[in-house]
CSV table of C-alpha atoms and ligand atoms in Angstrom, one decimal:
chain,number,residue,atom,x,y,z
A,1,UNK,CA,51.4,24.9,24.7
A,2,UNK,CA,50.5,21.5,23.0
A,3,UNK,CA,52.3,20.7,20.0
A,4,UNK,CA,50.6,21.9,16.8
A,5,UNK,CA,48.1,19.6,15.5
A,6,UNK,CA,46.1,19.6,12.3
A,7,UNK,CA,44.0,17.3,10.5
A,8,UNK,CA,44.0,16.1,6.9
A,9,UNK,CA,41.2,14.1,6.2
A,10,UNK,CA,42.0,12.6,2.3
A,11,UNK,CA,45.5,12.4,0.4
A,12,UNK,CA,43.9,14.5,-2.5
A,13,UNK,CA,43.2,17.6,0.1
A,14,UNK,CA,45.1,21.0,0.0
A,15,UNK,CA,43.9,21.7,3.0
A,16,UNK,CA,43.7,20.6,6.7
A,17,UNK,CA,42.0,21.7,9.8
A,18,UNK,CA,43.6,23.4,12.9
A,19,UNK,CA,42.9,21.0,15.6
A,20,UNK,CA,44.0,23.1,18.7
A,21,UNK,CA,41.9,24.4,21.1
A,22,UNK,CA,42.0,28.6,20.7
A,23,UNK,CA,43.5,27.9,17.1
A,24,UNK,CA,47.2,28.7,16.3
A,25,UNK,CA,49.4,31.8,15.7
A,26,UNK,CA,51.2,33.4,12.9
A,27,UNK,CA,54.5,31.8,12.7
A,28,UNK,CA,53.7,28.3,14.3
A,29,UNK,CA,55.7,25.7,12.4
A,30,UNK,CA,54.2,21.9,12.0
A,31,UNK,CA,56.8,19.0,12.3
A,32,UNK,CA,56.9,18.7,8.7
A,33,UNK,CA,57.5,22.3,8.3
A,34,UNK,CA,54.2,24.0,7.2
A,35,UNK,CA,54.8,27.5,8.9
A,36,UNK,CA,51.4,29.2,9.4
A,37,UNK,CA,51.7,32.9,7.4
A,38,UNK,CA,48.5,33.9,9.6
A,39,UNK,CA,46.4,33.2,13.0
A,40,UNK,CA,44.2,30.4,12.3
A,41,UNK,CA,41.5,30.0,14.4
A,42,UNK,CA,40.6,26.3,15.8
A,43,UNK,CA,38.7,23.9,13.1
A,44,UNK,CA,39.8,26.5,10.6
A,45,UNK,CA,41.5,25.4,7.1
A,46,UNK,CA,45.3,26.1,6.4
A,47,UNK,CA,46.4,25.7,3.3
A,48,UNK,CA,49.0,22.8,2.4
A,49,UNK,CA,50.3,23.9,-0.5
A,50,UNK,CA,50.0,27.4,-2.8
A,51,UNK,CA,46.8,27.5,-4.2
A,52,UNK,CA,46.3,29.7,-7.4
A,53,UNK,CA,43.4,31.7,-7.4
A,54,UNK,CA,40.7,29.8,-9.1
A,55,UNK,CA,41.6,26.3,-8.5
A,56,UNK,CA,39.9,23.9,-6.6
A,57,UNK,CA,40.5,23.9,-3.0
A,58,UNK,CA,39.8,20.2,-1.5
A,59,UNK,CA,38.7,18.7,1.4
A,60,UNK,CA,37.4,15.2,1.9
A,61,UNK,CA,38.8,14.4,-1.9
A,62,UNK,CA,35.9,16.5,-3.1
A,63,UNK,CA,36.1,20.3,-4.4
A,64,UNK,CA,34.6,22.5,-1.3
A,65,UNK,CA,34.9,25.7,-3.9
A,66,UNK,CA,37.3,27.8,-5.8
A,67,UNK,CA,40.3,29.9,-4.4
A,68,UNK,CA,39.2,33.6,-4.8
A,69,UNK,CA,42.8,34.8,-4.8
A,70,UNK,CA,46.3,33.1,-4.8
A,71,UNK,CA,46.0,31.2,-1.4
A,72,UNK,CA,49.9,30.6,-0.3
A,73,UNK,CA,50.9,27.6,1.3
A,74,UNK,CA,50.1,27.9,5.2
A,75,UNK,CA,47.5,30.7,4.6
A,76,UNK,CA,44.1,30.5,6.6
A,77,UNK,CA,41.3,30.0,4.3
A,78,UNK,CA,37.8,31.2,5.3
A,79,UNK,CA,34.5,31.6,3.7
A,80,UNK,CA,35.3,34.9,1.8
A,81,UNK,CA,38.5,33.2,0.0
A,82,UNK,CA,36.1,30.7,-1.5
A,83,UNK,CA,33.8,30.8,-3.8
A,84,UNK,CA,31.1,28.3,-3.5
A,85,UNK,CA,30.5,25.7,-6.8
A,86,UNK,CA,27.2,25.7,-8.2
A,87,UNK,CA,25.5,22.4,-7.0
A,88,UNK,CA,25.9,19.3,-8.7
A,89,UNK,CA,23.0,18.8,-11.8
A,90,UNK,CA,20.3,16.6,-11.0
A,91,UNK,CA,19.6,15.1,-14.6
A,92,UNK,CA,22.9,13.2,-15.2
A,93,UNK,CA,23.5,11.8,-11.8
A,94,UNK,CA,24.7,8.2,-11.8
A,95,UNK,CA,21.5,5.8,-10.5
A,96,UNK,CA,22.9,2.8,-8.2
A,97,UNK,CA,26.2,2.4,-10.2
A,98,UNK,CA,28.1,1.6,-6.9
A,99,UNK,CA,26.1,-0.2,-4.3
A,100,UNK,CA,27.9,-1.3,-1.5
A,101,UNK,CA,28.1,-4.9,-1.0
A,102,UNK,CA,26.2,-6.2,2.5
A,103,UNK,CA,28.7,-6.0,5.4
A,104,UNK,CA,28.8,-9.2,7.4
A,105,UNK,CA,25.9,-9.0,9.9
A,106,UNK,CA,26.2,-8.7,13.2
A,107,UNK,CA,24.5,-11.3,15.4
A,108,UNK,CA,23.8,-11.2,19.2
A,109,UNK,CA,22.7,-7.1,20.0
A,110,UNK,CA,19.4,-6.7,22.0
A,111,UNK,CA,17.7,-4.0,24.1
A,112,UNK,CA,14.6,-4.1,26.4
A,113,UNK,CA,11.7,-2.3,24.5
A,114,UNK,CA,8.1,-2.4,24.6
A,115,UNK,CA,6.8,-4.9,21.9
A,116,UNK,CA,3.3,-2.9,19.8
A,117,UNK,CA,0.6,-5.1,18.2
A,118,UNK,CA,1.7,-3.6,15.1
A,119,UNK,CA,5.3,-5.1,15.3
A,120,UNK,CA,6.9,-2.0,16.0
A,121,UNK,CA,8.9,-1.6,19.2
A,122,UNK,CA,9.1,1.5,21.4
A,123,UNK,CA,12.1,2.4,23.7
A,124,UNK,CA,9.5,4.2,26.0
A,125,UNK,CA,6.4,4.3,27.2
A,126,UNK,CA,4.1,7.8,26.5
A,127,UNK,CA,0.9,8.8,26.3
A,128,UNK,CA,1.0,10.7,23.8
A,129,UNK,CA,-2.3,13.3,23.0
A,130,UNK,CA,-2.8,14.3,19.6
A,131,UNK,CA,-4.1,17.9,18.4
A,132,UNK,CA,-6.0,18.4,15.3
A,133,UNK,CA,-5.3,22.2,15.8
A,134,UNK,CA,-3.4,25.1,17.3
A,135,UNK,CA,-6.4,26.5,19.2
A,136,UNK,CA,-6.3,23.9,21.7
A,137,UNK,CA,-2.6,23.8,22.4
A,138,UNK,CA,-2.9,25.6,26.1
A,139,UNK,CA,-5.8,23.3,27.0
A,140,UNK,CA,-3.5,20.5,26.2
A,141,UNK,CA,-1.0,21.8,28.3
A,142,UNK,CA,-3.6,22.0,31.2
A,143,UNK,CA,-4.2,18.5,30.8
A,144,UNK,CA,-1.0,17.2,30.8
A,145,UNK,CA,-0.2,18.8,34.0
A,146,UNK,CA,-3.4,17.4,35.5
A,147,UNK,CA,-2.3,14.3,33.9
A,148,UNK,CA,0.8,14.3,35.6
A,149,UNK,CA,-0.5,15.6,39.1
A,150,UNK,CA,-3.7,13.2,39.4
A,151,UNK,CA,-3.3,9.9,37.1
A,152,UNK,CA,0.7,9.3,36.4
A,153,UNK,CA,1.3,7.7,39.8
A,154,UNK,CA,-1.2,5.5,39.5
A,155,UNK,CA,1.0,3.9,36.5
A,156,UNK,CA,4.3,3.4,37.3
A,157,UNK,CA,5.3,2.0,33.7
A,158,UNK,CA,4.1,4.7,32.1
A,159,UNK,CA,7.2,7.0,31.7
A,160,UNK,CA,5.3,10.2,30.8
A,161,UNK,CA,2.5,12.1,29.0
A,162,UNK,CA,3.3,14.5,26.1
A,163,UNK,CA,1.1,17.2,24.2
A,164,UNK,CA,1.6,16.6,20.3
A,165,UNK,CA,0.9,20.7,20.2
A,166,UNK,CA,1.7,22.3,16.6
A,167,UNK,CA,0.8,25.5,14.8
A,168,UNK,CA,-1.4,23.7,11.8
A,169,UNK,CA,-5.0,23.2,11.7
A,170,UNK,CA,-6.8,26.3,11.5
A,171,UNK,CA,-6.0,29.1,8.8
A,172,UNK,CA,-4.2,26.8,6.6
A,173,UNK,CA,-5.0,26.1,2.5
A,174,UNK,CA,-6.1,22.7,3.7
A,175,UNK,CA,-6.3,21.4,0.1
A,176,UNK,CA,-3.3,22.9,-1.0
A,177,UNK,CA,-0.6,20.1,-2.6
A,178,UNK,CA,2.3,20.5,-0.4
A,179,UNK,CA,-0.7,20.3,3.0
A,180,UNK,CA,-0.2,16.5,2.1
A,181,UNK,CA,3.2,17.0,4.4
A,182,UNK,CA,1.6,18.6,7.4
A,183,UNK,CA,-1.1,16.2,7.1
A,184,UNK,CA,0.7,12.7,7.2
A,185,UNK,CA,3.1,14.3,9.7
A,186,UNK,CA,0.7,14.9,12.3
A,187,UNK,CA,-1.0,11.2,11.4
A,188,UNK,CA,2.0,9.6,11.8
A,189,UNK,CA,3.4,11.2,14.9
A,190,UNK,CA,0.6,9.9,16.8
A,191,UNK,CA,1.6,6.2,15.1
A,192,UNK,CA,4.9,6.6,16.8
A,193,UNK,CA,6.1,3.0,18.2
A,194,UNK,CA,6.4,4.9,21.9
A,195,UNK,CA,2.8,5.7,22.2
A,196,UNK,CA,2.2,2.4,22.2
A,197,UNK,CA,-0.8,3.0,19.5
A,198,UNK,CA,-2.8,4.2,22.2
A,199,UNK,CA,-4.1,7.1,20.4
A,200,UNK,CA,-6.7,10.2,21.7
A,201,UNK,CA,-7.2,13.0,19.6
A,202,UNK,CA,-8.5,16.9,21.0
A,203,UNK,CA,-10.1,18.9,18.5
A,204,UNK,CA,-11.8,22.4,18.5
A,205,UNK,CA,-14.7,21.4,16.1
A,206,UNK,CA,-14.3,24.3,13.5
A,207,UNK,CA,-10.9,23.7,12.1
A,208,UNK,CA,-10.0,22.7,8.7
A,209,UNK,CA,-8.1,19.8,9.6
A,210,UNK,CA,-10.9,17.3,10.8
A,211,UNK,CA,-9.5,15.5,14.2
A,212,UNK,CA,-10.8,12.2,12.8
A,213,UNK,CA,-8.3,13.0,10.0
A,214,UNK,CA,-5.7,12.0,12.3
A,215,UNK,CA,-6.9,8.5,13.5
A,216,UNK,CA,-5.5,5.9,11.4
A,217,UNK,CA,-7.5,3.9,8.8
A,218,UNK,CA,-10.4,1.8,10.8
A,219,UNK,CA,-9.9,3.4,13.7
A,220,UNK,CA,-13.5,4.1,15.3
A,221,UNK,CA,-13.6,7.9,16.3
A,222,UNK,CA,-16.1,7.2,19.2
A,223,UNK,CA,-14.0,7.7,22.7
A,224,UNK,CA,-10.6,8.5,20.8
A,225,UNK,CA,-11.9,12.2,19.7
A,226,UNK,CA,-13.0,15.2,21.6
A,227,UNK,CA,-14.4,18.6,20.2
A,228,UNK,CA,-14.1,21.4,23.0
A,229,UNK,CA,-17.2,23.1,21.0
A,230,UNK,CA,-19.4,20.1,21.3
A,231,UNK,CA,-22.9,22.0,22.8
A,232,UNK,CA,-23.3,18.8,25.3
A,233,UNK,CA,-19.7,20.1,27.6
A,234,UNK,CA,-21.6,22.7,30.0
A,235,UNK,CA,-18.0,24.7,30.7
A,236,UNK,CA,-13.9,24.3,30.1
A,237,UNK,CA,-14.0,22.2,33.3
A,238,UNK,CA,-16.3,19.3,31.9
A,239,UNK,CA,-14.3,19.3,28.6
A,240,UNK,CA,-11.3,18.7,31.2
A,241,UNK,CA,-12.8,16.1,33.3
A,242,UNK,CA,-13.7,14.2,30.3
A,243,UNK,CA,-9.9,14.6,28.3
A,244,UNK,CA,-8.9,12.9,32.2
A,245,UNK,CA,-11.2,9.9,31.7
A,246,UNK,CA,-9.9,9.4,28.0
A,247,UNK,CA,-6.4,9.8,29.4
A,248,UNK,CA,-7.1,7.5,32.3
A,249,UNK,CA,-8.3,4.5,29.9
A,250,UNK,CA,-5.7,4.9,27.8
A,251,UNK,CA,-3.0,5.1,30.8
A,252,UNK,CA,-4.2,1.9,32.0
A,253,UNK,CA,-3.7,0.2,28.8
A,254,UNK,CA,0.0,1.6,28.9
A,255,UNK,CA,0.3,0.4,32.1
A,256,UNK,CA,0.6,-3.3,31.0
A,257,UNK,CA,3.2,-2.5,28.4
A,258,UNK,CA,6.3,-4.5,30.0
A,259,UNK,CA,10.0,-3.8,28.6
A,260,UNK,CA,11.2,-7.2,26.5
A,261,UNK,CA,14.1,-8.4,25.1
A,262,UNK,CA,14.1,-7.7,21.6
A,263,UNK,CA,16.6,-8.2,19.1
A,264,UNK,CA,18.9,-4.8,17.7
A,265,UNK,CA,16.5,-4.8,14.2
A,266,UNK,CA,13.6,-3.4,15.9
A,267,UNK,CA,15.7,-0.4,16.4
A,268,UNK,CA,14.5,2.9,14.4
A,269,UNK,CA,17.2,5.2,14.9
A,270,UNK,CA,17.2,8.8,13.8
A,271,UNK,CA,20.5,10.9,13.3
A,272,UNK,CA,21.0,14.4,12.6
A,273,UNK,CA,23.5,17.5,13.4
A,274,UNK,CA,23.0,20.8,14.4
A,275,UNK,CA,25.5,23.5,15.5
A,276,UNK,CA,27.8,22.3,13.3
A,277,UNK,CA,31.3,23.2,12.8
A,278,UNK,CA,34.4,21.8,10.9
A,279,UNK,CA,34.9,19.0,13.3
A,280,UNK,CA,31.7,17.5,12.6
A,281,UNK,CA,33.0,15.7,9.4
A,282,UNK,CA,36.1,14.7,11.2
A,283,UNK,CA,34.9,13.3,14.5
A,284,UNK,CA,31.5,13.0,15.8
A,285,UNK,CA,29.6,12.3,12.2
A,286,UNK,CA,32.4,9.5,11.2
A,287,UNK,CA,31.7,7.8,14.7
A,288,UNK,CA,28.2,8.4,13.9
A,289,UNK,CA,28.5,6.6,10.2
A,290,UNK,CA,30.6,3.5,12.0
A,291,UNK,CA,28.1,3.1,14.1
A,292,UNK,CA,25.3,3.5,11.5
A,293,UNK,CA,26.7,0.9,9.9
A,294,UNK,CA,27.0,-1.7,12.9
A,295,UNK,CA,23.2,-0.8,13.1
A,296,UNK,CA,22.5,-1.9,9.7
A,297,UNK,CA,24.7,-4.9,10.2
A,298,UNK,CA,22.6,-5.8,13.0
A,299,UNK,CA,19.4,-5.4,11.2
A,300,UNK,CA,18.3,-2.3,12.5
A,301,UNK,CA,16.8,0.8,10.6
A,302,UNK,CA,19.1,3.9,10.7
A,303,UNK,CA,17.8,7.4,9.0
A,304,UNK,CA,20.1,10.5,7.8
A,305,UNK,CA,18.0,13.4,6.7
A,306,UNK,CA,18.7,17.3,5.8
A,307,UNK,CA,17.9,18.2,2.5
A,308,UNK,CA,20.2,21.1,1.8
A,309,UNK,CA,23.3,19.5,3.9
A,310,UNK,CA,23.0,16.5,1.7
A,311,UNK,CA,22.1,18.3,-1.7
A,312,UNK,CA,25.9,19.1,-2.5
A,313,UNK,CA,26.8,15.3,-1.9
A,314,UNK,CA,23.8,13.7,-3.8
A,315,UNK,CA,26.8,13.0,-6.5
A,316,UNK,CA,28.3,10.7,-3.3
A,317,UNK,CA,25.0,9.3,-3.0
A,318,UNK,CA,23.0,8.1,-5.6
A,319,UNK,CA,25.7,5.8,-6.5
A,320,UNK,CA,25.1,4.3,-3.4
A,321,UNK,CA,21.3,3.7,-3.9
A,322,UNK,CA,20.2,-0.3,-3.5
A,323,UNK,CA,18.5,0.6,-7.4
A,324,UNK,CA,17.8,3.0,-9.7
A,325,UNK,CA,14.2,3.4,-8.3
A,326,UNK,CA,15.6,4.5,-4.9
A,327,UNK,CA,18.4,6.8,-6.8
A,328,UNK,CA,15.1,8.5,-8.6
A,329,UNK,CA,13.3,8.7,-5.3
A,330,UNK,CA,16.6,10.9,-3.8
A,331,UNK,CA,16.7,12.9,-7.0
A,332,UNK,CA,13.1,14.1,-6.5
A,333,UNK,CA,13.3,14.9,-3.0
A,334,UNK,CA,16.6,17.1,-3.9
A,335,UNK,CA,14.7,18.7,-7.0
A,336,UNK,CA,11.3,19.3,-4.7
A,337,UNK,CA,13.4,21.3,-2.0
A,338,UNK,CA,15.4,23.2,-5.1
A,339,UNK,CA,12.1,24.2,-6.0
A,340,UNK,CA,10.4,24.8,-2.6
A,341,UNK,CA,13.8,27.0,-2.1
A,342,UNK,CA,13.2,29.0,-5.0
A,343,UNK,CA,9.7,30.0,-4.9
A,344,UNK,CA,10.5,31.3,-1.2
A,345,UNK,CA,13.3,33.8,-3.0
A,346,UNK,CA,16.5,31.6,-1.4
A,347,UNK,CA,19.0,28.8,-2.3
A,348,UNK,CA,20.8,26.0,-0.3
A,349,UNK,CA,23.5,29.1,0.3
A,350,UNK,CA,20.9,29.9,3.5
A,351,UNK,CA,22.8,27.4,4.9
A,352,UNK,CA,25.1,27.3,7.2
A,353,UNK,CA,24.8,29.7,9.9
A,354,UNK,CA,27.3,32.0,11.4
A,355,UNK,CA,27.7,30.0,14.0
A,356,UNK,CA,28.7,27.3,11.4
A,357,UNK,CA,31.2,29.6,9.7
A,358,UNK,CA,32.9,30.6,12.9
A,359,UNK,CA,33.3,26.7,13.9
A,360,UNK,CA,35.2,26.4,10.4
A,361,UNK,CA,32.6,25.4,7.5
A,362,UNK,CA,33.2,28.2,4.7
A,363,UNK,CA,30.1,27.1,3.1
A,364,UNK,CA,27.1,24.6,2.1
A,365,UNK,CA,29.6,22.1,0.2
A,366,UNK,CA,31.8,21.9,3.1
A,367,UNK,CA,29.6,21.3,5.3
A,368,UNK,CA,27.4,18.5,3.3
A,369,UNK,CA,30.6,16.7,2.8
A,370,UNK,CA,30.6,16.2,6.9
A,371,UNK,CA,27.0,15.7,6.8
A,372,UNK,CA,26.7,12.5,5.0
A,373,UNK,CA,29.3,11.2,7.4
A,374,UNK,CA,26.4,10.2,9.3
A,375,UNK,CA,25.5,7.7,6.9
A,376,UNK,CA,28.2,5.2,7.2
A,377,UNK,CA,29.2,3.3,3.8
A,378,UNK,CA,25.7,0.7,3.3
A,379,UNK,CA,23.9,0.7,0.9
A,380,UNK,CA,20.6,3.4,0.8
A,381,UNK,CA,17.7,1.1,0.7
A,382,UNK,CA,14.7,3.6,0.7
A,383,UNK,CA,13.9,7.4,0.6
A,384,UNK,CA,10.9,8.9,2.4
A,385,UNK,CA,9.0,12.1,1.6
A,386,UNK,CA,8.8,14.3,4.4
A,387,UNK,CA,7.0,12.9,7.4
A,388,UNK,CA,5.9,9.6,5.9
A,389,UNK,CA,6.3,6.2,7.8
A,390,UNK,CA,9.4,4.0,8.0
A,391,UNK,CA,8.6,1.1,5.6
A,392,UNK,CA,11.8,-1.3,5.3
A,393,UNK,CA,14.9,-1.7,7.5
A,394,UNK,CA,18.4,-0.4,6.7
A,395,UNK,CA,20.1,3.2,6.0
A,396,UNK,CA,17.1,5.0,4.9
A,397,UNK,CA,17.4,8.9,3.5
A,398,UNK,CA,14.7,10.8,5.1
A,399,UNK,CA,14.0,13.9,3.5
A,400,UNK,CA,13.3,17.1,6.2
A,401,UNK,CA,14.6,20.3,6.7
A,402,UNK,CA,17.6,20.7,8.1
A,403,UNK,CA,16.4,22.7,10.9
A,404,UNK,CA,17.1,20.8,14.3
A,405,UNK,CA,13.5,21.0,15.5
A,406,UNK,CA,11.7,20.3,12.1
A,407,UNK,CA,14.1,17.8,11.0
A,408,UNK,CA,13.7,16.3,14.9
A,409,UNK,CA,9.9,16.3,14.3
A,410,UNK,CA,9.8,14.9,11.1
A,411,UNK,CA,11.9,12.1,11.7
A,412,UNK,CA,9.5,11.2,14.7
A,413,UNK,CA,6.6,11.4,12.8
A,414,UNK,CA,8.4,8.7,10.3
A,415,UNK,CA,9.1,6.7,13.6
A,416,UNK,CA,12.3,6.5,15.3
A,417,UNK,CA,12.7,5.7,18.8
A,418,UNK,CA,16.1,7.3,19.3
A,419,UNK,CA,17.8,9.8,17.9
A,420,UNK,CA,21.6,10.6,17.7
A,421,UNK,CA,22.7,14.6,17.6
A,422,UNK,CA,25.7,15.9,16.8
A,423,UNK,CA,26.9,19.4,17.6
A,424,UNK,CA,30.4,21.2,17.2
A,425,UNK,CA,29.1,24.7,18.4
A,426,UNK,CA,26.7,23.2,21.0
A,427,UNK,CA,23.0,23.2,21.2
A,428,UNK,CA,20.7,22.0,24.4
A,429,UNK,CA,18.4,20.0,22.0
A,430,UNK,CA,16.1,17.6,23.4
A,431,UNK,CA,12.8,15.5,22.2
A,432,UNK,CA,10.3,14.9,24.5
A,433,UNK,CA,8.8,11.6,22.7
A,434,UNK,CA,12.1,9.9,22.0
A,435,UNK,CA,15.6,9.5,23.8
A,436,UNK,CA,18.5,11.9,22.5
A,437,UNK,CA,22.1,11.0,22.5
A,438,UNK,CA,23.9,14.2,22.1
A,439,UNK,CA,27.6,14.0,20.7
A,440,UNK,CA,30.0,16.9,20.5
A,441,UNK,CA,32.6,17.1,18.1
A,442,UNK,CA,35.1,18.7,20.2
A,443,UNK,CA,36.5,18.0,23.7
A,444,UNK,CA,36.2,21.4,24.6
A,445,UNK,CA,32.5,21.5,24.1
A,446,UNK,CA,32.2,18.0,25.9
A,447,UNK,CA,34.1,19.7,28.9
A,448,UNK,CA,32.2,22.8,29.2
A,449,UNK,CA,28.9,21.3,28.4
A,450,UNK,CA,29.7,18.2,30.9
A,451,UNK,CA,26.1,18.0,31.7
A,452,UNK,CA,24.6,18.1,28.4
A,453,UNK,CA,26.7,16.0,25.9
A,454,UNK,CA,26.3,12.5,26.2
A,455,UNK,CA,29.5,11.5,24.6
A,456,UNK,CA,32.6,13.0,23.1
A,457,UNK,CA,33.6,12.1,19.8
A,458,UNK,CA,36.7,15.0,20.6
A,459,UNK,CA,38.3,12.5,21.5
A,460,UNK,CA,38.9,11.1,17.9
A,461,UNK,CA,40.8,14.8,17.3
A,462,UNK,CA,43.1,14.3,19.9
A,463,UNK,CA,44.3,11.1,19.2
A,464,UNK,CA,43.0,9.2,22.1
A,465,UNK,CA,40.1,7.1,20.7
A,466,UNK,CA,39.6,6.3,16.9
A,467,UNK,CA,36.2,6.4,15.2
A,468,UNK,CA,35.6,2.9,15.4
A,469,UNK,CA,36.2,2.9,18.7
A,470,UNK,CA,33.4,5.9,19.6
A,471,UNK,CA,31.3,4.7,17.0
A,472,UNK,CA,31.4,1.3,19.4
A,473,UNK,CA,31.0,3.2,22.6
A,474,UNK,CA,27.8,4.8,20.8
A,475,UNK,CA,26.3,1.7,19.3
A,476,UNK,CA,26.5,0.3,23.0
A,477,UNK,CA,25.2,3.6,24.7
A,478,UNK,CA,22.2,3.6,22.0
A,479,UNK,CA,21.1,-0.1,23.0
A,480,UNK,CA,21.3,1.0,26.9
A,481,UNK,CA,19.5,4.4,26.4
A,482,UNK,CA,16.6,2.4,24.3
A,483,UNK,CA,16.5,-0.1,27.3
A,484,UNK,CA,15.8,2.5,29.6
A,485,UNK,CA,19.0,1.9,31.4
A,486,UNK,CA,20.7,4.8,30.8
A,487,UNK,CA,19.2,8.3,30.8
A,488,UNK,CA,20.4,11.3,28.3
A,489,UNK,CA,20.9,14.3,29.3
A,490,UNK,CA,18.2,15.9,28.1
A,491,UNK,CA,15.9,13.3,29.6
A,492,UNK,CA,17.2,13.9,33.3
A,493,UNK,CA,16.8,17.9,33.1
A,494,UNK,CA,13.4,17.5,31.2
A,495,UNK,CA,14.9,19.7,28.6
A,496,UNK,CA,13.1,19.5,25.3
A,497,UNK,CA,12.1,21.4,22.1
A,498,UNK,CA,8.6,22.2,20.4
A,499,UNK,CA,7.5,20.4,18.1
A,500,UNK,CA,8.1,21.7,14.9
A,501,UNK,CA,5.9,20.3,11.6
A,502,UNK,CA,7.0,21.1,8.5
A,503,UNK,CA,4.5,23.0,6.7
A,504,UNK,CA,5.5,24.3,3.0
A,505,UNK,CA,1.9,24.7,2.1
A,506,UNK,CA,0.1,28.2,2.2
A,507,UNK,CA,-1.2,29.7,5.2
A,508,UNK,CA,-4.7,31.6,4.9
B,601,CA,CA1,19.8,19.8,11.9
């Protein structure tokens, strides 16, 4: 068996996690004399000292809970032995009190992207078909198939066609306050830089969300919107033929797009984690955080999200906000989500999942400490409400649910052109609109899922690579992927999840 290996992240921590695959048996003795009093699974916590009942359990230098009973040195600490603390109060947080100084600029990095008229830069050249109501989803599926068969072969510079199908539009309380979220998300999805500004909308005709509302201000609906209920159509085939004509016009425009060298500052990269384990905060997320710093130093935009996985670490983030106003915006999003969960009779403890716990994460506090590592160390310069479009460069908090599919969809609406996704347990996640680079937290997962995982951060836990080395690898992989030189596994398989627009408003 390999020598027993554990990782203690912070000098103040009174727990460490076991690295060895399969965990370690009772009686295992570490080099420094620590002996396990019971079996500890991989990724799970071992007490480094005697922790008395009620005393804090500390990981990441932060209290992740209070000991539920006496925890002797060498014992296994699972979710049942820690009591979850209350989340940080939102009314007394420090605002912009420890704003990080800018890091030295990183010059000379570029990628080959598609520059748009509005100044944004895409990483792909895709025809997006927007929809105003779920009723047309089946029609859009038919049309997408026909476009692939009949039209795409004529336009070699266009990568793909994507239907923006969703579950909104009909049977919704369109004027409810929270309806602003799904509506602006659908509006902004169609504006994603990868669609090149060639917007077309398929609607039904009787839906509450009028198709015209999905067009940007100033764009004429003529030739951009098709309603299936229009009386001029005799039969389904006539509608399909007209949609194909609309698509053909847009494909001809998209086909004129050419990749050109763009500075790395034109990248908008989203980060999220899914199927996390206790290595997420040790290997993959810190490597993503280091890479986030590199991207910000290069002038690019980086988003982190997932409100319930940030909530318990918010006291570490508000001091990092560039101004008190940005910090207040962050608090506003946390408060909104607290009330949203409360209205549904839930709280943040609904996260983590059973798989997270199997992977060693005892509770949402421990998960949050690992999750925010993705944000790196730079100042948070802006906060976006769910589905708002990005409006400045640098590190941004884009408020979204932590659900992988909702977070992904909302980040695409906010304008990401590439996403980095970290996973410990493994998930076959992918987005059809933007490339997704999947990074595993453990070597075992990278080996088993060798044709799904793009980059292995498990080499950090094994000591083969440093966080910085993997962070640089990721940075280079982002530039290559954004340039179309490397296709991540989800694109090679065509492995894509459906859009999942966040709708906190009532359904009627
Ligand atoms: Ca997630």
